[in-house]
Amino acid sequence: VVRGVGLEYIGVLTGFPCGSYRYTGVLVPELPGGVPFAIGFAWLLIVISGSFTASRLILPGSRSAVRVVALSLLGALFAVGLDLLLEPVAYHVKGYWQWLAGSGGYYDIPCSNFIAWFVAAAGFAVPLALLYAARKSYSRTGVHVTLYTMNVGVSGIVYFRDGCGWPGSCGRVLWGG
């Protein structure tokens, strides 16, 4: 949570690494400096659910550095995939924030946002990957994977309903369908 909020503070103040944006006051409460408290939890949900989902695809076993890197990178890919689905709705429909750098990119969202998400999520996922790599087996409760799948599924359905084929297709691929 602290890392996510910290990254958001840097982003709001400097425009780096995601691009220039500001929060609109829709998400409350806001911390001093204008970053909503909930944003830290959004980072936590997306990174943890993406990382746990990745851990289900890479079989448990060795504690090798290759396994840790693979888990971190795949978890980051899942996090970016979910952000590709959530970002346009949060920006255009809900108005949680405004991108200030002008139009372009993906649904007027700068590509630097998704690159930053990948790099940050990979870094945030390393401690989780170390934990997963050390385990011989995984819990089968699947709550984290279910959260990820539900977010992807609902987003994909909404996009198809609204005629947005590209995000809807991404949702279907991430959802496994």
GROMACS .gro file of C-alpha atoms in nm:
model
  177
    1VAL     CA    1   0.000   0.000   0.000
    2VAL     CA    2   0.277   0.243   0.099
    3ARG     CA    3   0.476   0.172  -0.217
    4GLY     CA    4   0.172   0.228  -0.439
    5VAL     CA    5   0.080   0.556  -0.268
    6GLY     CA    6   0.444   0.665  -0.282
    7LEU     CA    7   0.462   0.598  -0.654
    8GLU     CA    8   0.137   0.792  -0.704
    9TYR     CA    9   0.275   1.092  -0.511
   10ILE     CA   10   0.581   1.097  -0.734
   11GLY     CA   11   0.359   1.066  -1.041
   12VAL     CA   12   0.124   1.348  -0.943
   13LEU     CA   13   0.410   1.581  -0.847
   14THR     CA   14   0.645   1.513  -1.138
   15GLY     CA   15   0.455   1.338  -1.418
   16PHE     CA   16   0.708   1.055  -1.394
   17PRO     CA   17   0.695   0.761  -1.452
   18CYS     CA   18   0.334   0.724  -1.572
   19GLY     CA   19   0.275   1.059  -1.741
   20SER     CA   20   0.113   1.385  -1.624
   21TYR     CA   21  -0.216   1.336  -1.441
   22ARG     CA   22  -0.413   1.457  -1.143
   23TYR     CA   23  -0.685   1.312  -0.926
   24THR     CA   24  -1.027   1.476  -0.950
   25GLY     CA   25  -1.150   1.441  -0.591
   26VAL     CA   26  -1.398   1.164  -0.676
   27LEU     CA   27  -1.206   0.908  -0.470
   28VAL     CA   28  -1.211   1.002  -0.103
   29PRO     CA   29  -1.052   1.034   0.140
   30GLU     CA   30  -0.750   1.200  -0.014
   31LEU     CA   31  -0.416   1.208   0.160
   32PRO     CA   32  -0.230   1.539   0.182
   33GLY     CA   33  -0.105   1.613  -0.169
   34GLY     CA   34  -0.420   1.490  -0.342
   35VAL     CA   35  -0.355   1.115  -0.372
   36PRO     CA   36  -0.660   0.910  -0.271
   37PHE     CA   37  -0.601   0.663   0.011
   38ALA     CA   38  -0.776   0.389  -0.190
   39ILE     CA   39  -0.514   0.400  -0.466
   40GLY     CA   40  -0.261   0.217  -0.248
   41PHE     CA   41  -0.511  -0.064  -0.205
   42ALA     CA   42  -0.578  -0.071  -0.578
   43TRP     CA   43  -0.206  -0.129  -0.636
   44LEU     CA   44  -0.210  -0.402  -0.370
   45LEU     CA   45  -0.513  -0.577  -0.521
   46ILE     CA   46  -0.384  -0.567  -0.876
   47VAL     CA   47  -0.025  -0.673  -0.797
   48ILE     CA   48  -0.119  -0.948  -0.552
   49SER     CA   49  -0.399  -1.093  -0.763
   50GLY     CA   50  -0.179  -1.082  -1.075
   51SER     CA   51   0.110  -1.243  -0.888
   52PHE     CA   52  -0.103  -1.519  -0.738
   53THR     CA   53  -0.254  -1.587  -1.079
   54ALA     CA   54   0.096  -1.614  -1.226
   55SER     CA   55   0.196  -1.852  -0.948
   56ARG     CA   56  -0.079  -2.090  -1.059
   57LEU     CA   57   0.073  -2.110  -1.407
   58ILE     CA   58   0.434  -2.165  -1.302
   59LEU     CA   59   0.457  -2.492  -1.114
   60PRO     CA   60   0.594  -2.490  -0.759
   61GLY     CA   61   0.939  -2.626  -0.703
   62SER     CA   62   1.282  -2.478  -0.698
   63ARG     CA   63   1.390  -2.150  -0.542
   64SER     CA   64   1.596  -2.061  -0.844
   65ALA     CA   65   1.652  -1.703  -0.950
   66VAL     CA   66   1.500  -1.787  -1.288
   67ARG     CA   67   1.176  -1.894  -1.119
   68VAL     CA   68   1.162  -1.573  -0.912
   69VAL     CA   69   1.218  -1.360  -1.222
   70ALA     CA   70   0.958  -1.559  -1.419
   71LEU     CA   71   0.699  -1.522  -1.143
   72SER     CA   72   0.768  -1.148  -1.109
   73LEU     CA   73   0.750  -1.081  -1.483
   74LEU     CA   74   0.439  -1.291  -1.542
   75GLY     CA   75   0.270  -1.134  -1.240
   76ALA     CA   76   0.356  -0.790  -1.381
   77LEU     CA   77   0.209  -0.888  -1.719
   78PHE     CA   78  -0.114  -0.991  -1.548
   79ALA     CA   79  -0.116  -0.661  -1.354
   80VAL     CA   80  -0.071  -0.460  -1.675
   81GLY     CA   81  -0.341  -0.667  -1.844
   82LEU     CA   82  -0.584  -0.578  -1.570
   83ASP     CA   83  -0.478  -0.213  -1.581
   84LEU     CA   84  -0.544  -0.209  -1.958
   85LEU     CA   85  -0.902  -0.304  -1.875
   86LEU     CA   86  -0.958  -0.084  -1.570
   87GLU     CA   87  -0.779   0.235  -1.676
   88PRO     CA   88  -1.018   0.352  -1.952
   89VAL     CA   89  -1.321   0.307  -1.727
   90ALA     CA   90  -1.155   0.479  -1.429
   91TYR     CA   91  -1.047   0.769  -1.652
   92HIS     CA   92  -1.329   0.817  -1.904
   93VAL     CA   93  -1.634   0.678  -1.726
   94LYS     CA   94  -1.573   0.727  -1.354
   95GLY     CA   95  -1.350   1.035  -1.380
   96TYR     CA   96  -1.118   0.929  -1.097
   97TRP     CA   97  -0.828   1.116  -1.259
   98GLN     CA   98  -0.744   1.328  -1.561
   99TRP     CA   99  -0.451   1.277  -1.794
  100LEU     CA  100  -0.293   1.616  -1.860
  101ALA     CA  101  -0.046   1.542  -2.138
  102GLY     CA  102  -0.302   1.559  -2.419
  103SER     CA  103  -0.445   1.283  -2.627
  104GLY     CA  104  -0.274   0.980  -2.768
  105GLY     CA  105  -0.182   0.636  -2.656
  106TYR     CA  106  -0.444   0.382  -2.556
  107TYR     CA  107  -0.786   0.548  -2.513
  108ASP     CA  108  -0.601   0.879  -2.459
  109ILE     CA  109  -0.390   0.721  -2.185
  110PRO     CA  110  -0.014   0.756  -2.235
  111CYS     CA  111   0.172   0.434  -2.310
  112SER     CA  112   0.423   0.539  -2.043
  113ASN     CA  113   0.151   0.458  -1.787
  114PHE     CA  114   0.148   0.092  -1.886
  115ILE     CA  115   0.526   0.069  -1.908
  116ALA     CA  116   0.549   0.218  -1.558
  117TRP     CA  117   0.283  -0.025  -1.435
  118PHE     CA  118   0.484  -0.318  -1.568
  119VAL     CA  119   0.813  -0.204  -1.413
  120ALA     CA  120   0.656  -0.112  -1.078
  121ALA     CA  121   0.441  -0.427  -1.060
  122ALA     CA  122   0.744  -0.645  -1.139
  123GLY     CA  123   0.938  -0.477  -0.859
  124PHE     CA  124   0.646  -0.500  -0.616
  125ALA     CA  125   0.601  -0.868  -0.708
  126VAL     CA  126   0.957  -0.976  -0.623
  127PRO     CA  127   0.886  -1.039  -0.250
  128LEU     CA  128   0.577  -1.238  -0.347
  129ALA     CA  129   0.774  -1.433  -0.607
  130LEU     CA  130   1.036  -1.520  -0.344
  131LEU     CA  131   0.759  -1.649  -0.120
  132TYR     CA  132   0.600  -1.855  -0.400
  133ALA     CA  133   0.932  -1.995  -0.517
  134ALA     CA  134   1.006  -2.125  -0.169
  135ARG     CA  135   0.678  -2.316  -0.143
  136LYS     CA  136   0.650  -2.678  -0.249
  137SER     CA  137   0.278  -2.646  -0.316
  138TYR     CA  138   0.015  -2.376  -0.318
  139SER     CA  139  -0.304  -2.324  -0.128
  140ARG     CA  140  -0.605  -2.419  -0.337
  141THR     CA  141  -0.840  -2.157  -0.192
  142GLY     CA  142  -0.805  -1.948  -0.508
  143VAL     CA  143  -0.953  -1.628  -0.360
  144HIS     CA  144  -0.679  -1.415  -0.520
  145VAL     CA  145  -0.724  -1.579  -0.861
  146THR     CA  146  -1.100  -1.542  -0.828
  147LEU     CA  147  -1.063  -1.168  -0.759
  148TYR     CA  148  -0.843  -1.128  -1.064
  149THR     CA  149  -1.076  -1.332  -1.284
  150MET     CA  150  -1.384  -1.144  -1.164
  151ASN     CA  151  -1.225  -0.805  -1.239
  152VAL     CA  152  -1.116  -0.918  -1.584
  153GLY     CA  153  -1.448  -1.086  -1.663
  154VAL     CA  154  -1.668  -0.796  -1.558
  155SER     CA  155  -1.447  -0.545  -1.743
  156GLY     CA  156  -1.447  -0.755  -2.058
  157ILE     CA  157  -1.825  -0.791  -2.052
  158VAL     CA  158  -1.875  -0.416  -2.005
  159TYR     CA  159  -1.643  -0.338  -2.295
  160PHE     CA  160  -1.816  -0.581  -2.529
  161ARG     CA  161  -2.153  -0.439  -2.427
  162ASP     CA  162  -2.031  -0.086  -2.505
  163GLY     CA  163  -1.883  -0.188  -2.840
  164CYS     CA  164  -1.516  -0.161  -2.742
  165GLY     CA  165  -1.377  -0.471  -2.910
  166TRP     CA  166  -1.006  -0.433  -2.826
  167PRO     CA  167  -1.039  -0.413  -2.445
  168GLY     CA  168  -1.315  -0.673  -2.455
  169SER     CA  169  -1.087  -0.907  -2.649
  170CYS     CA  170  -0.804  -0.848  -2.398
  171GLY     CA  171  -1.050  -0.938  -2.122
  172ARG     CA  172  -1.145  -1.260  -2.297
  173VAL     CA  173  -0.778  -1.360  -2.344
  174LEU     CA  174  -0.692  -1.283  -1.981
  175TRP     CA  175  -1.008  -1.461  -1.869
  176GLY     CA  176  -0.896  -1.772  -2.054
  177GLY     CA  177  -1.180  -1.768  -2.305
   0.00000   0.00000   0.00000
